[in-house]
Amino acid sequence: MSEPRRALVTGITGQDGSYLAEFLLERGYQVYGLVRRASSQRFERIEHLRERVELVTGDLLDQASLSRALTLSRPHEIYNLAAQSFVPTSWTEPVLTAEFSGVGVTRLLECMRQVCPEARFYQASTSEMFGKVREVPQRETTPLYPRSPYGVAKAYAHHITVNYRESYGLYCCSGILFNHESPRRGREFVTRKVSLAAAAIARGRQKGLAMGNLDARRDWGYACDYVDAMWRMLQQESPEDFVIATGEMHTVREVCEIAFSTLGLDWREHVTLDPALLRPAEVDQLVGDASKAREKLGWRPRTSFRELIELMARSDYEAAGSPRT
Ligand code: NAP
Ligand code: GDD
């Protein structure tokens, strides 16, 4: 019997890492996850997988730890999902964001080059790199114009991934993913912030919800659909970059409308505006053209925007339990 394929997932404790680990386990992979040491570990998203995945400690700031993780796991596939991924934090911690989300990728690529050059590498690139967009919709060839320190760090990471492919002939792909959400989304991101608040208000546990720019628009998809695309990129004959998106833009206002109405509420009675939540610079028309992924990977999104927001609101409502008396 041939040995199982091995995958190393950085960022396994995050939204995408947890879904990708499930996806790979279902396909018979032996899954290793890179985790950082913390004074109290938060493994909620992978609690149900703890017996089935191998956790290796390491940090994108520490090259020796990455080298050790690759030596231990001997991966056929590396998925680099770890990053400081919250855009507002990148203005308050710009250097750390550059270290994690930018230079950290070079550390990992350099280790791969030395330890396991035959492995295949996936880099979690982002639509945030398009920022002040140069064309609508955005494609793999659209020039980058990032508008946040996070976007700048990710643009560096994107180019270094391409550079290692071209300089050393490594199998490195960059997936340029547009926003994707789920019930496991971090609580500070807008869709989850809204679904959590709608659930808490419906349960009588919260009074109102302060929001930033309601006119902001994004191309929002479902995280479970998107991890499938990551895997498909590493199964191609030769490495290429792909945009992964739904091709539809919606506003934050629509997120509020759907989440609240799913739970029988009118969002206008609960949502207030807080200028402190506005960003120093916004990105205006992020919407992706995923035709290359459709044609070459056979990938397409399966979950609509409305279905996504409804399932998030229902999930948070269930988790919030019964109303207080
Ligand atoms: P997430 O939930 O914020 O997860 C980030 C992960 O990175 C966590 O597991 C975190 O570990 C880990 N991490 C952070 N800094 C690290 C470091 N220095 N060393 C090792 N691990 C570190 O992010 P996500 O939504 O799953 O996104 C996954 C990746 O895709 C990220 O790179 C993100 O930038 C990118 N991306 C996301 C989207 C999206 O819409 N979700 C779109 C495009 C691209 P802890 O648990 O220890 O904090
Ligand atoms: N977080 C948040 N909180 N965003 C708000 C709020 C609020 O109260 N009110 C309005 N917004 C708007 C933001 O101004 C932004 O335009 C939009 O909602 C989406 O914000 P986030 O959900 O925080 O996501 P993001 O688009 O900045 O970044 C996410 O997607 C990127 C892909 O484009 C992250 O997952 C990044 O890591 C990812 O690369």
XYZ file of C-alpha atoms and ligand atoms in Angstrom:
412
model
C 0.000 0.000 0.000
C 1.381 3.452 -0.879
C 2.031 5.860 1.986
C -0.553 8.605 2.545
C 0.110 12.079 1.251
C 1.306 14.464 3.929
C 0.298 18.105 4.213
C 1.588 20.814 6.534
C -0.945 23.577 7.236
C 0.266 26.798 8.862
C -2.573 28.755 10.468
C -4.448 25.517 11.236
C -6.143 27.141 14.247
C -7.695 29.810 12.008
C -10.913 29.741 9.993
C -9.437 28.419 6.743
C -6.883 26.155 8.413
C -9.574 24.265 10.302
C -11.742 23.712 7.199
C -8.729 22.772 5.087
C -7.603 20.223 7.692
C -11.073 18.608 7.569
C -11.004 18.641 3.773
C -7.567 16.972 3.603
C -8.404 14.363 6.255
C -11.482 13.382 4.246
C -9.164 12.754 1.300
C -6.859 10.490 3.298
C -4.044 12.958 3.955
C -1.855 12.812 7.016
C -2.275 16.376 8.291
C 0.309 18.341 10.264
C -0.524 21.740 11.693
C 1.878 24.487 12.725
C 0.794 26.125 15.985
C 2.295 28.936 18.042
C 3.004 28.542 21.679
C 0.700 30.707 23.842
C 0.154 30.950 27.587
C -3.331 29.566 27.044
C -3.988 27.705 23.794
C -7.141 28.398 21.826
C -7.830 25.395 19.658
C -11.667 25.673 19.476
C -11.777 25.458 15.700
C -9.762 22.219 15.610
C -10.876 20.666 18.908
C -12.861 18.011 17.028
C -9.760 17.128 14.956
C -7.192 16.933 17.744
C -6.908 13.137 17.614
C -6.527 13.143 13.845
C -3.954 15.882 13.192
C -0.344 16.166 14.292
C 0.468 19.566 15.798
C 3.994 20.942 15.514
C 5.006 24.102 17.351
C 6.510 26.887 15.325
C 6.208 30.534 14.413
C 6.610 32.422 11.154
C 9.004 34.718 13.028
C 11.363 31.855 13.835
C 13.119 30.246 10.876
C 14.600 27.366 12.878
C 11.134 26.346 14.052
C 9.878 26.289 10.446
C 12.814 24.191 9.354
C 12.104 21.763 12.189
C 8.405 21.583 11.266
C 9.261 20.702 7.665
C 11.854 18.121 8.729
C 9.347 16.470 11.077
C 6.380 16.485 8.722
C 8.166 15.793 5.384
C 5.193 17.310 3.550
C 4.188 16.695 -0.030
C 2.053 19.835 0.211
C 2.500 22.997 2.295
C -0.417 25.379 2.783
C 0.760 28.704 4.202
C -2.382 30.185 5.744
C -0.786 31.791 8.822
C -0.874 35.579 8.901
C -1.916 38.627 10.883
C -5.120 38.789 8.877
C -7.187 41.632 10.378
C -6.786 44.753 8.229
C -7.361 47.440 10.977
C -4.642 45.848 13.162
C -2.215 46.321 10.315
C -2.416 50.103 10.855
C -1.725 49.802 14.589
C 0.906 47.027 14.203
C 2.355 47.584 10.724
C 5.826 46.178 11.352
C 4.558 43.013 13.019
C 2.090 42.549 10.160
C 4.951 42.837 7.662
C 6.975 40.291 9.638
C 4.137 37.725 9.888
C 2.332 38.190 6.625
C 5.255 39.294 4.424
C 8.776 38.262 5.457
C 7.440 35.144 7.232
C 6.594 33.737 3.810
C 10.200 34.125 2.665
C 11.348 32.293 5.779
C 9.046 29.399 4.994
C 9.956 29.308 1.289
C 13.647 29.371 2.127
C 13.179 26.441 4.516
C 11.219 24.545 1.882
C 13.990 25.154 -0.659
C 16.508 23.653 1.724
C 14.501 20.885 3.414
C 11.887 19.685 0.916
C 12.247 21.328 -2.521
C 10.002 18.674 -4.086
C 7.018 19.796 -1.985
C 4.180 21.889 -3.393
C 3.510 25.274 -1.791
C 0.285 27.255 -1.497
C 0.395 30.934 -0.466
C -2.732 32.638 0.913
C -2.786 35.794 -1.198
C -5.672 38.206 -1.041
C -7.911 40.583 -2.967
C -6.762 43.245 -0.487
C -3.623 43.491 -2.679
C -5.766 45.061 -5.446
C -6.818 47.863 -3.069
C -7.346 50.967 -5.163
C -8.413 48.838 -8.041
C -6.890 49.286 -11.495
C -9.675 47.356 -13.246
C -13.066 45.859 -12.415
C -13.410 42.921 -11.987
C -9.931 41.925 -10.860
C -8.057 39.050 -12.483
C -4.682 37.344 -12.049
C -3.114 39.978 -14.318
C -4.612 43.069 -12.619
C -1.840 45.341 -11.249
C -1.619 45.515 -7.454
C -2.289 48.763 -5.533
C -2.624 47.818 -1.847
C -4.302 50.305 0.500
C -3.359 48.940 3.935
C -0.121 47.756 5.574
C -1.704 44.274 5.480
C -2.232 44.557 1.719
C 1.350 45.766 1.259
C 2.731 42.839 3.286
C 0.617 40.375 1.295
C 1.750 41.926 -2.008
C 5.353 41.286 -0.975
C 4.434 37.705 -0.005
C 2.685 37.219 -3.344
C 5.689 38.397 -5.342
C 8.200 36.383 -3.328
C 6.112 33.256 -3.954
C 6.174 33.917 -7.700
C 9.872 34.716 -7.428
C 10.752 31.403 -5.757
C 8.820 29.591 -8.468
C 10.671 31.423 -11.220
C 14.123 31.522 -9.573
C 14.323 27.971 -8.269
C 11.684 26.074 -10.229
C 9.763 25.249 -7.035
C 6.084 24.298 -7.253
C 4.667 27.467 -5.662
C 1.128 28.792 -6.213
C -0.573 31.871 -5.005
C -4.323 31.801 -4.511
C -5.719 35.327 -4.682
C -8.794 34.779 -2.557
C -11.555 37.312 -2.129
C -13.344 37.569 1.250
C -14.695 34.287 2.540
C -16.660 33.744 5.696
C -18.278 31.050 7.825
C -19.530 30.362 11.340
C -15.829 29.955 12.227
C -14.908 33.451 11.007
C -13.002 35.586 13.536
C -15.437 37.659 15.639
C -13.937 41.022 14.589
C -14.578 40.590 10.834
C -17.710 42.326 9.632
C -19.951 39.387 8.668
C -19.312 37.551 11.935
C -19.584 40.722 13.995
C -23.038 41.251 12.493
C -24.204 37.615 12.780
C -23.068 37.436 16.413
C -24.775 40.719 17.276
C -28.019 39.807 15.497
C -28.089 36.515 17.418
C -27.361 38.170 20.768
C -30.025 40.848 20.150
C -32.571 38.206 19.112
C -31.773 36.348 22.330
C -32.236 39.537 24.363
C -28.576 39.642 25.396
C -27.394 42.744 23.581
C -28.983 46.123 22.916
C -27.418 47.617 19.789
C -24.629 47.265 17.261
C -22.120 50.007 16.360
C -20.835 49.738 12.804
C -18.388 51.460 10.463
C -18.902 52.009 6.740
C -22.222 50.428 5.712
C -21.622 51.297 2.061
C -18.410 49.271 1.885
C -18.710 46.477 -0.671
C -17.028 43.137 -0.898
C -17.133 39.908 -2.908
C -18.090 37.461 -0.145
C -17.988 33.656 -0.479
C -18.164 30.635 1.813
C -14.855 29.439 3.332
C -15.675 25.733 2.793
C -15.936 26.329 -0.957
C -12.630 28.206 -0.950
C -10.411 25.580 0.743
C -11.377 23.192 -2.058
C -9.845 25.696 -4.525
C -6.585 25.797 -2.524
C -6.243 22.035 -2.816
C -7.089 22.020 -6.522
C -4.267 24.512 -7.185
C -1.708 22.044 -5.826
C -3.026 19.159 -7.956
C -2.218 20.823 -11.315
C 0.604 19.691 -13.556
C 2.415 23.011 -13.216
C 2.096 25.788 -10.624
C 0.035 28.887 -11.430
C -1.780 31.669 -9.593
C -5.573 31.852 -9.465
C -8.231 34.351 -8.436
C -10.958 32.743 -6.310
C -14.142 34.786 -6.005
C -17.896 34.764 -6.535
C -17.929 37.676 -9.004
C -20.671 39.458 -7.009
C -20.364 42.539 -4.824
C -22.617 43.256 -1.845
C -22.661 45.990 0.786
C -22.193 45.766 4.544
C -25.763 47.137 4.745
C -27.017 44.014 2.921
C -25.124 41.826 5.405
C -27.016 43.605 8.221
C -30.376 43.325 6.444
C -30.066 39.582 5.811
C -28.566 38.618 9.183
C -31.177 40.525 11.201
C -34.153 39.524 9.055
C -33.114 35.843 9.233
C -33.728 36.144 12.971
C -36.964 38.122 12.605
C -35.442 41.556 13.304
C -35.289 44.890 11.473
C -31.601 45.949 11.380
C -32.516 49.667 11.261
C -33.844 49.481 14.800
C -30.525 48.213 16.178
C -27.571 49.420 14.103
C -25.807 52.725 14.819
C -22.819 54.332 13.118
C -19.497 54.819 14.887
C -16.972 56.966 12.962
C -14.140 55.371 14.998
C -14.765 52.189 12.985
C -14.063 53.901 9.647
C -10.676 53.036 8.108
C -7.889 55.462 7.125
C -8.204 54.154 3.556
C -10.891 51.973 2.001
C -10.910 49.647 -0.958
C -13.823 50.441 -3.232
C -14.741 47.906 -5.833
C -13.239 44.572 -4.906
C -14.875 41.972 -7.112
C -13.106 39.025 -8.649
C -13.177 37.301 -12.017
C -12.561 33.610 -11.289
C -12.891 32.405 -14.903
C -9.358 30.993 -14.945
C -10.149 28.862 -11.867
C -13.413 27.765 -13.445
C -11.701 26.687 -16.637
C -8.472 25.152 -15.332
C -9.454 23.945 -11.851
C -13.111 23.163 -12.512
C -13.861 25.286 -9.446
C -16.934 27.397 -8.803
C -18.571 28.772 -5.670
C -21.513 26.676 -4.451
C -22.967 28.850 -1.720
C -24.728 32.150 -2.472
C -24.190 35.348 -0.488
C -27.697 35.140 1.011
C -27.244 31.487 1.993
C -23.923 32.330 3.609
C -25.218 35.173 5.775
C -28.324 33.197 6.716
C -26.323 30.153 7.770
C -23.987 32.341 9.864
C -26.907 34.085 11.612
C -28.640 30.771 12.349
C -25.445 29.187 13.621
C -24.756 32.057 16.035
C -28.399 32.058 17.138
C -28.214 28.331 17.974
C -24.914 28.803 19.803
C -26.354 31.691 21.830
C -28.774 29.236 23.492
C -32.157 30.043 24.992
C -33.189 33.578 26.015
C -32.459 34.804 29.542
C -35.538 35.163 31.672
P -7.356 33.691 10.624
O -8.626 33.027 11.051
O -7.031 35.027 11.165
O -6.160 32.676 10.990
C -4.822 33.106 10.992
C -3.942 31.964 11.465
O -2.578 32.383 11.422
C -4.211 31.514 12.911
O -4.133 30.111 12.952
C -3.037 32.120 13.675
O -2.679 31.404 14.831
C -1.938 31.992 12.645
N -0.781 32.869 12.881
C -0.795 34.215 13.001
N 0.451 34.667 13.176
C 1.273 33.588 13.192
C 2.676 33.400 13.347
N 3.503 34.429 13.553
N 3.178 32.149 13.293
C 2.359 31.096 13.108
N 1.019 31.203 12.967
C 0.481 32.441 13.001
O -7.288 33.801 9.036
P -8.207 33.083 7.916
O -9.413 33.894 7.680
O -8.301 31.654 8.204
O -7.283 33.309 6.625
C -6.258 32.390 6.294
C -5.231 33.067 5.408
O -5.844 33.522 4.222
C -4.569 34.291 6.024
O -3.231 34.322 5.557
C -5.342 35.454 5.457
O -4.541 36.615 5.418
C -5.643 34.916 4.062
N -6.851 35.410 3.424
C -8.035 35.339 4.089
C -9.178 35.758 3.459
C -10.519 35.675 4.135
O -11.447 36.332 3.666
N -10.670 34.884 5.182
C -9.120 36.253 2.139
C -7.890 36.282 1.498
C -6.757 35.840 2.138
P -3.279 31.763 16.307
O -4.534 30.933 16.426
O -2.170 31.325 17.192
O -3.542 33.237 16.334
N -14.411 44.611 10.680
C -15.353 45.533 10.478
N -16.071 46.014 11.548
N -15.554 45.968 9.222
C -16.526 46.895 9.031
C -17.313 47.400 10.080
C -17.067 46.942 11.399
O -17.707 47.347 12.360
N -18.209 48.283 9.559
C -17.986 48.326 8.242
N -16.969 47.497 7.910
C -16.408 47.297 6.565
C -14.896 47.562 6.494
O -14.641 48.961 6.428
C -14.539 46.812 5.221
O -14.735 47.677 4.116
C -15.563 45.684 5.147
O -16.544 45.942 6.160
C -14.991 44.284 5.368
O -14.204 44.292 6.541
P -13.633 42.951 7.203
O -14.707 41.960 7.390
O -12.846 43.360 8.404
O -12.699 42.329 6.071
P -11.590 42.950 5.095
O -12.172 43.008 3.723
O -10.983 44.184 5.636
O -10.454 41.848 5.147
C -10.768 40.469 5.018
O -10.778 40.083 3.668
C -9.512 40.187 3.008
C -9.735 39.769 1.552
O -10.085 40.906 0.803
C -9.725 39.678 5.818
O -10.103 38.339 5.927
C -8.368 39.751 5.181
O -7.456 38.888 5.861
C -8.525 39.290 3.715
O -7.277 39.301 3.063
